[in-house]
C-alpha positions as protocol buffer text, in pm:
chain_id: "A"
residue {
  index: 1
  type: MET
  ca { x: 6331 y: 7095 z: 1059 }
}
residue {
  index: 2
  type: GLN
  ca { x: 6281 y: 6837 z: 785 }
}
residue {
  index: 3
  type: TYR
  ca { x: 5953 y: 6677 z: 687 }
}
residue {
  index: 4
  type: LEU
  ca { x: 5911 y: 6357 z: 500 }
}
residue {
  index: 5
  type: ASN
  ca { x: 5637 y: 6385 z: 241 }
}
residue {
  index: 6
  type: ILE
  ca { x: 5491 y: 6073 z: 84 }
}
residue {
  index: 7
  type: ARG
  ca { x: 5231 y: 6073 z: -184 }
}
residue {
  index: 8
  type: PHE
  ca { x: 5069 y: 5749 z: -295 }
}
residue {
  index: 9
  type: ILE
  ca { x: 4905 y: 5714 z: -632 }
}
residue {
  index: 10
  type: GLN
  ca { x: 4679 y: 5411 z: -639 }
}
residue {
  index: 11
  type: PRO
  ca { x: 4671 y: 5210 z: -954 }
}
residue {
  index: 12
  type: GLN
  ca { x: 4357 y: 5257 z: -1164 }
}
residue {
  index: 13
  type: THR
  ca { x: 4242 y: 4988 z: -1399 }
}
residue {
  index: 14
  type: SER
  ca { x: 3966 y: 5014 z: -1649 }
}
residue {
  index: 15
  type: VAL
  ca { x: 3760 y: 4728 z: -1773 }
}
residue {
  index: 16
  type: HIS
  ca { x: 3569 y: 4755 z: -2098 }
}
residue {
  index: 17
  type: THR
  ca { x: 3324 y: 4472 z: -2163 }
}
residue {
  index: 18
  type: GLN
  ca { x: 3120 y: 4400 z: -2464 }
}
residue {
  index: 19
  type: LEU
  ca { x: 2849 y: 4146 z: -2421 }
}
residue {
  index: 20
  type: GLY
  ca { x: 2808 y: 3860 z: -2660 }
}
residue {
  index: 21
  type: ARG
  ca { x: 2524 y: 3915 z: -2901 }
}
residue {
  index: 22
  type: LEU
  ca { x: 2314 y: 3660 z: -3083 }
}
residue {
  index: 23
  type: GLU
  ca { x: 2121 y: 3797 z: -3374 }
}
residue {
  index: 24
  type: ALA
  ca { x: 1850 y: 3582 z: -3526 }
}
residue {
  index: 25
  type: HIS
  ca { x: 1654 y: 3697 z: -3827 }
}
residue {
  index: 26
  type: SER
  ca { x: 1362 y: 3494 z: -3943 }
}
residue {
  index: 27
  type: THR
  ca { x: 1312 y: 3464 z: -4316 }
}
residue {
  index: 28
  type: PRO
  ca { x: 961 y: 3564 z: -4414 }
}
residue {
  index: 29
  type: ALA
  ca { x: 748 y: 3289 z: -4559 }
}
residue {
  index: 30
  type: ARG
  ca { x: 724 y: 3288 z: -4936 }
}
residue {
  index: 31
  type: LEU
  ca { x: 368 y: 3250 z: -5060 }
}
residue {
  index: 32
  type: SER
  ca { x: 270 y: 3129 z: -5402 }
}
residue {
  index: 33
  type: THR
  ca { x: -78 y: 3050 z: -5521 }
}
residue {
  index: 34
  type: GLU
  ca { x: -230 y: 2857 z: -5805 }
}
residue {
  index: 35
  type: ASN
  ca { x: -562 y: 3010 z: -5877 }
}
residue {
  index: 36
  type: ARG
  ca { x: -794 y: 2824 z: -6111 }
}
residue {
  index: 37
  type: GLN
  ca { x: -1147 y: 2925 z: -6025 }
}
residue {
  index: 38
  type: ALA
  ca { x: -1418 y: 2663 z: -6014 }
}
residue {
  index: 39
  type: ARG
  ca { x: -1644 y: 2639 z: -6318 }
}
residue {
  index: 40
  type: SER
  ca { x: -1969 y: 2456 z: -6358 }
}
residue {
  index: 41
  type: ASN
  ca { x: -1894 y: 2345 z: -6718 }
}
residue {
  index: 42
  type: LYS
  ca { x: -2254 y: 2235 z: -6736 }
}
residue {
  index: 43
  type: GLY
  ca { x: -2515 y: 2308 z: -6996 }
}
residue {
  index: 44
  type: THR
  ca { x: -2858 y: 2189 z: -7087 }
}
residue {
  index: 45
  type: THR
  ca { x: -2964 y: 2022 z: -7408 }
}
residue {
  index: 46
  type: GLN
  ca { x: -3282 y: 2124 z: -7585 }
}
residue {
  index: 47
  type: MET
  ca { x: -3584 y: 1909 z: -7535 }
}
residue {
  index: 48
  type: SER
  ca { x: -3683 y: 1730 z: -7855 }
}
residue {
  index: 49
  type: ILE
  ca { x: -3995 y: 1547 z: -7966 }
}
residue {
  index: 50
  type: ASP
  ca { x: -3993 y: 1279 z: -8237 }
}
residue {
  index: 51
  type: ILE
  ca { x: -4333 y: 1206 z: -8393 }
}
residue {
  index: 52
  type: ASP
  ca { x: -4358 y: 896 z: -8612 }
}
residue {
  index: 53
  type: THR
  ca { x: -4690 y: 916 z: -8800 }
}
residue {
  index: 54
  type: TYR
  ca { x: -4613 y: 654 z: -9062 }
}
residue {
  index: 55
  type: GLU
  ca { x: -4826 y: 375 z: -8908 }
}
residue {
  index: 56
  type: SER
  ca { x: -5132 y: 598 z: -8879 }
}
residue {
  index: 57
  type: ARG
  ca { x: -5088 y: 739 z: -9232 }
}
residue {
  index: 58
  type: HIS
  ca { x: -5019 y: 391 z: -9371 }
}
residue {
  index: 59
  type: SER
  ca { x: -5355 y: 271 z: -9235 }
}
residue {
  index: 60
  type: TYR
  ca { x: -5543 y: 505 z: -9467 }
}
residue {
  index: 61
  type: GLY
  ca { x: -5327 y: 477 z: -9777 }
}
residue {
  index: 62
  type: PHE
  ca { x: -4988 y: 645 z: -9739 }
}
residue {
  index: 63
  type: THR
  ca { x: -4722 y: 386 z: -9816 }
}
residue {
  index: 64
  type: ASN
  ca { x: -4351 y: 424 z: -9862 }
}
residue {
  index: 65
  type: HIS
  ca { x: -4176 y: 255 z: -10152 }
}
residue {
  index: 66
  type: THR
  ca { x: -4055 y: -45 z: -9951 }
}
residue {
  index: 67
  type: ASP
  ca { x: -4400 y: -133 z: -9816 }
}
residue {
  index: 68
  type: PHE
  ca { x: -4564 y: -66 z: -10155 }
}
residue {
  index: 69
  type: ALA
  ca { x: -4320 y: -299 z: -10331 }
}
residue {
  index: 70
  type: ARG
  ca { x: -4370 y: -569 z: -10065 }
}
residue {
  index: 71
  type: GLU
  ca { x: -4753 y: -550 z: -10080 }
}
residue {
  index: 72
  type: HIS
  ca { x: -4797 y: -517 z: -10456 }
}
residue {
  index: 73
  type: GLY
  ca { x: -4485 y: -684 z: -10594 }
}
residue {
  index: 74
  type: SER
  ca { x: -4628 y: -1029 z: -10660 }
}
residue {
  index: 75
  type: LYS
  ca { x: -4982 y: -901 z: -10728 }
}
residue {
  index: 76
  type: GLY
  ca { x: -4879 y: -766 z: -11070 }
}
residue {
  index: 77
  type: PHE
  ca { x: -4763 y: -1105 z: -11188 }
}
residue {
  index: 78
  type: SER
  ca { x: -5074 y: -1285 z: -11062 }
}
residue {
  index: 79
  type: ASP
  ca { x: -5302 y: -1017 z: -11219 }
}
residue {
  index: 80
  type: LEU
  ca { x: -5119 y: -1058 z: -11549 }
}
residue {
  index: 81
  type: GLN
  ca { x: -5167 y: -1436 z: -11544 }
}
residue {
  index: 82
  type: ARG
  ca { x: -5534 y: -1405 z: -11447 }
}
residue {
  index: 83
  type: SER
  ca { x: -5610 y: -1145 z: -11715 }
}
residue {
  index: 84
  type: THR
  ca { x: -5425 y: -1344 z: -11980 }
}
residue {
  index: 85
  type: SER
  ca { x: -5621 y: -1654 z: -11884 }
}
residue {
  index: 86
  type: SER
  ca { x: -5956 y: -1470 z: -11885 }
}
residue {
  index: 87
  type: HIS
  ca { x: -5886 y: -1305 z: -12223 }
}
residue {
  index: 88
  type: THR
  ca { x: -5794 y: -1643 z: -12364 }
}
residue {
  index: 89
  type: GLN
  ca { x: -6122 y: -1794 z: -12233 }
}
residue {
  index: 90
  type: GLU
  ca { x: -6322 y: -1501 z: -12372 }
}
residue {
  index: 91
  type: ALA
  ca { x: -6154 y: -1537 z: -12709 }
}
residue {
  index: 92
  type: TRP
  ca { x: -6237 y: -1910 z: -12721 }
}
residue {
  index: 93
  type: ALA
  ca { x: -6596 y: -1838 z: -12614 }
}
residue {
  index: 94
  type: ASN
  ca { x: -6626 y: -1584 z: -12899 }
}
residue {
  index: 95
  type: ILE
  ca { x: -6478 y: -1834 z: -13140 }
}
residue {
  index: 96
  type: ASP
  ca { x: -6702 y: -2119 z: -13025 }
}
residue {
  index: 97
  type: GLY
  ca { x: -7027 y: -1924 z: -12990 }
}
residue {
  index: 98
  type: GLY
  ca { x: -6982 y: -1644 z: -13242 }
}
residue {
  index: 99
  type: GLY
  ca { x: -7117 y: -1836 z: -13536 }
}
residue {
  index: 100
  type: LYS
  ca { x: -7422 y: -1988 z: -13369 }
}
residue {
  index: 101
  type: PRO
  ca { x: -7756 y: -1830 z: -13448 }
}
residue {
  index: 102
  type: GLY
  ca { x: -7928 y: -1640 z: -13163 }
}
residue {
  index: 103
  type: ARG
  ca { x: -7618 y: -1592 z: -12964 }
}
residue {
  index: 104
  type: ASN
  ca { x: -7421 y: -1278 z: -12912 }
}
residue {
  index: 105
  type: PRO
  ca { x: -7118 y: -1379 z: -12704 }
}
residue {
  index: 106
  type: VAL
  ca { x: -6977 y: -1026 z: -12662 }
}
residue {
  index: 107
  type: THR
  ca { x: -7305 y: -891 z: -12520 }
}
residue {
  index: 108
  type: GLU
  ca { x: -7342 y: -1198 z: -12301 }
}
residue {
  index: 109
  type: LEU
  ca { x: -6988 y: -1150 z: -12173 }
}
residue {
  index: 110
  type: TYR
  ca { x: -7047 y: -792 z: -12071 }
}
residue {
  index: 111
  type: ASP
  ca { x: -7390 y: -873 z: -11926 }
}
residue {
  index: 112
  type: ASN
  ca { x: -7230 y: -1147 z: -11712 }
}
residue {
  index: 113
  type: ARG
  ca { x: -6959 y: -909 z: -11595 }
}
residue {
  index: 114
  type: LEU
  ca { x: -7214 y: -643 z: -11502 }
}
residue {
  index: 115
  type: THR
  ca { x: -7430 y: -896 z: -11321 }
}
residue {
  index: 116
  type: SER
  ca { x: -7132 y: -1031 z: -11123 }
}
residue {
  index: 117
  type: GLU
  ca { x: -7026 y: -679 z: -11026 }
}
residue {
  index: 118
  type: ILE
  ca { x: -7380 y: -603 z: -10905 }
}
residue {
  index: 119
  type: LYS
  ca { x: -7402 y: -922 z: -10704 }
}
residue {
  index: 120
  type: LYS
  ca { x: -7065 y: -870 z: -10538 }
}
residue {
  index: 121
  type: GLN
  ca { x: -7084 y: -836 z: -10166 }
}
residue {
  index: 122
  type: ARG
  ca { x: -6914 y: -516 z: -10063 }
}
residue {
  index: 123
  type: ILE
  ca { x: -6746 y: -539 z: -9725 }
}
residue {
  index: 124
  type: ILE
  ca { x: -6633 y: -226 z: -9551 }
}
residue {
  index: 125
  type: VAL
  ca { x: -6392 y: -287 z: -9266 }
}
residue {
  index: 126
  type: ALA
  ca { x: -6360 y: -14 z: -9008 }
}
residue {
  index: 127
  type: GLU
  ca { x: -6025 y: -35 z: -8838 }
}
residue {
  index: 128
  type: HIS
  ca { x: -5878 y: 175 z: -8567 }
}
residue {
  index: 129
  type: ILE
  ca { x: -5616 y: 413 z: -8699 }
}
residue {
  index: 130
  type: PRO
  ca { x: -5308 y: 370 z: -8481 }
}
residue {
  index: 131
  type: ASP
  ca { x: -5190 y: 669 z: -8286 }
}
residue {
  index: 132
  type: PRO
  ca { x: -4866 y: 829 z: -8393 }
}
residue {
  index: 133
  type: LYS
  ca { x: -4563 y: 725 z: -8193 }
}
residue {
  index: 134
  type: ILE
  ca { x: -4445 y: 1024 z: -7994 }
}
residue {
  index: 135
  type: THR
  ca { x: -4102 y: 1005 z: -7832 }
}
residue {
  index: 136
  type: VAL
  ca { x: -4002 y: 1285 z: -7601 }
}
residue {
  index: 137
  type: HIS
  ca { x: -3634 y: 1340 z: -7527 }
}
residue {
  index: 138
  type: PRO
  ca { x: -3629 y: 1558 z: -7215 }
}
residue {
  index: 139
  type: SER
  ca { x: -3379 y: 1831 z: -7157 }
}
residue {
  index: 140
  type: GLU
  ca { x: -3062 y: 1703 z: -6991 }
}
residue {
  index: 141
  type: VAL
  ca { x: -2789 y: 1868 z: -6794 }
}
residue {
  index: 142
  type: LYS
  ca { x: -2455 y: 1763 z: -6940 }
}
residue {
  index: 143
  type: GLY
  ca { x: -2099 y: 1842 z: -6849 }
}
residue {
  index: 144
  type: THR
  ca { x: -1851 y: 1779 z: -6572 }
}
residue {
  index: 145
  type: PRO
  ca { x: -1790 y: 2051 z: -6317 }
}
residue {
  index: 146
  type: ASP
  ca { x: -1437 y: 2174 z: -6261 }
}
residue {
  index: 147
  type: GLU
  ca { x: -1378 y: 2218 z: -5890 }
}
residue {
  index: 148
  type: GLY
  ca { x: -1091 y: 2454 z: -5957 }
}
residue {
  index: 149
  type: ASP
  ca { x: -765 y: 2478 z: -5772 }
}
residue {
  index: 150
  type: VAL
  ca { x: -700 y: 2753 z: -5524 }
}
residue {
  index: 151
  type: THR
  ca { x: -382 y: 2617 z: -5368 }
}
residue {
  index: 152
  type: VAL
  ca { x: -162 y: 2829 z: -5144 }
}
residue {
  index: 153
  type: ASN
  ca { x: 196 y: 2710 z: -5120 }
}
residue {
  index: 154
  type: ILE
  ca { x: 391 y: 2841 z: -4822 }
}
residue {
  index: 155
  type: ASP
  ca { x: 767 y: 2791 z: -4843 }
}
residue {
  index: 156
  type: THR
  ca { x: 959 y: 2853 z: -4524 }
}
residue {
  index: 157
  type: ASP
  ca { x: 1311 y: 2792 z: -4404 }
}
residue {
  index: 158
  type: ALA
  ca { x: 1351 y: 2542 z: -4127 }
}
residue {
  index: 159
  type: PHE
  ca { x: 1603 y: 2754 z: -3938 }
}
residue {
  index: 160
  type: ALA
  ca { x: 1640 y: 3126 z: -3880 }
}
residue {
  index: 161
  type: LYS
  ca { x: 1953 y: 3300 z: -4000 }
}
residue {
  index: 162
  type: THR
  ca { x: 2169 y: 3364 z: -3698 }
}
residue {
  index: 163
  type: HIS
  ca { x: 2485 y: 3558 z: -3638 }
}
residue {
  index: 164
  type: PHE
  ca { x: 2676 y: 3540 z: -3310 }
}
residue {
  index: 165
  type: THR
  ca { x: 2912 y: 3816 z: -3208 }
}
residue {
  index: 166
  type: ARG
  ca { x: 3137 y: 3699 z: -2930 }
}
residue {
  index: 167
  type: GLY
  ca { x: 3164 y: 3911 z: -2620 }
}
residue {
  index: 168
  type: SER
  ca { x: 3493 y: 4060 z: -2516 }
}
residue {
  index: 169
  type: VAL
  ca { x: 3655 y: 4193 z: -2201 }
}
residue {
  index: 170
  type: GLU
  ca { x: 3939 y: 4444 z: -2223 }
}
residue {
  index: 171
  type: THR
  ca { x: 4130 y: 4553 z: -1921 }
}
residue {
  index: 172
  type: TYR
  ca { x: 4395 y: 4817 z: -1918 }
}
residue {
  index: 173
  type: VAL
  ca { x: 4578 y: 5024 z: -1663 }
}
residue {
  index: 174
  type: LYS
  ca { x: 4448 y: 5373 z: -1665 }
}
residue {
  index: 175
  type: GLN
  ca { x: 4696 y: 5495 z: -1405 }
}
residue {
  index: 176
  type: LYS
  ca { x: 5002 y: 5314 z: -1268 }
}
residue {
  index: 177
  type: ALA
  ca { x: 5069 y: 5291 z: -900 }
}
residue {
  index: 178
  type: ASP
  ca { x: 5331 y: 5528 z: -778 }
}
residue {
  index: 179
  type: VAL
  ca { x: 5487 y: 5631 z: -451 }
}
residue {
  index: 180
  type: LYS
  ca { x: 5656 y: 5967 z: -444 }
}
residue {
  index: 181
  type: ARG
  ca { x: 5869 y: 6080 z: -150 }
}
residue {
  index: 182
  type: TRP
  ca { x: 6040 y: 6404 z: -80 }
}
residue {
  index: 183
  type: LEU
  ca { x: 6176 y: 6604 z: 203 }
}
residue {
  index: 184
  type: THR
  ca { x: 6070 y: 6949 z: 286 }
}
residue {
  index: 185
  type: GLU
  ca { x: 6306 y: 7172 z: 471 }
}
residue {
  index: 186
  type: GLY
  ca { x: 6170 y: 7516 z: 522 }
}
residue {
  index: 187
  type: ARG
  ca { x: 6052 y: 7633 z: 196 }
}
residue {
  index: 188
  type: TYR
  ca { x: 6247 y: 7389 z: -13 }
}
residue {
  index: 189
  type: ASP
  ca { x: 6155 y: 7047 z: -131 }
}
residue {
  index: 190
  type: LYS
  ca { x: 6416 y: 6785 z: -186 }
}
residue {
  index: 191
  type: TYR
  ca { x: 6317 y: 6494 z: -402 }
}
residue {
  index: 192
  type: ILE
  ca { x: 6478 y: 6168 z: -317 }
}
């Protein structure tokens, strides 16, 4: 007796997929700083005191050259004229009265001078001695503070660096379809 043998081999396909991949890498921010520390740049000046004592010293006799020349400059000329005039008068008095009996003009002259000096009215004026002028310059804080500069600069990129790998799909036949037939008769197979 003969038997018909049929063997089916189904096709086998294989699909290999690779997904698309988007890689995005952010660039770190770049920091830079400008560091100038604040400084006060301030200091104090020394206090100083100016004392002008000239007016008070001038009131009891101390005089500088300018004031002395102003006060006594013309007095020398007037004293010279007055003394010249008085010596001339005394000389004429000696000439006129020197030869007269009973007169001694030199003694009379000195007696008259002594008498006039005695009869002079002495006036003492008490004046207030002015106070010295004291000027105080107080200590001052001078300088301009420097506020410094501690600036942080942050540089960034506007967009991240991206790389896109496209996905792929691969299909292939792992096993082809096949139909095999043969006849079996007893112990023997006959392939058609």
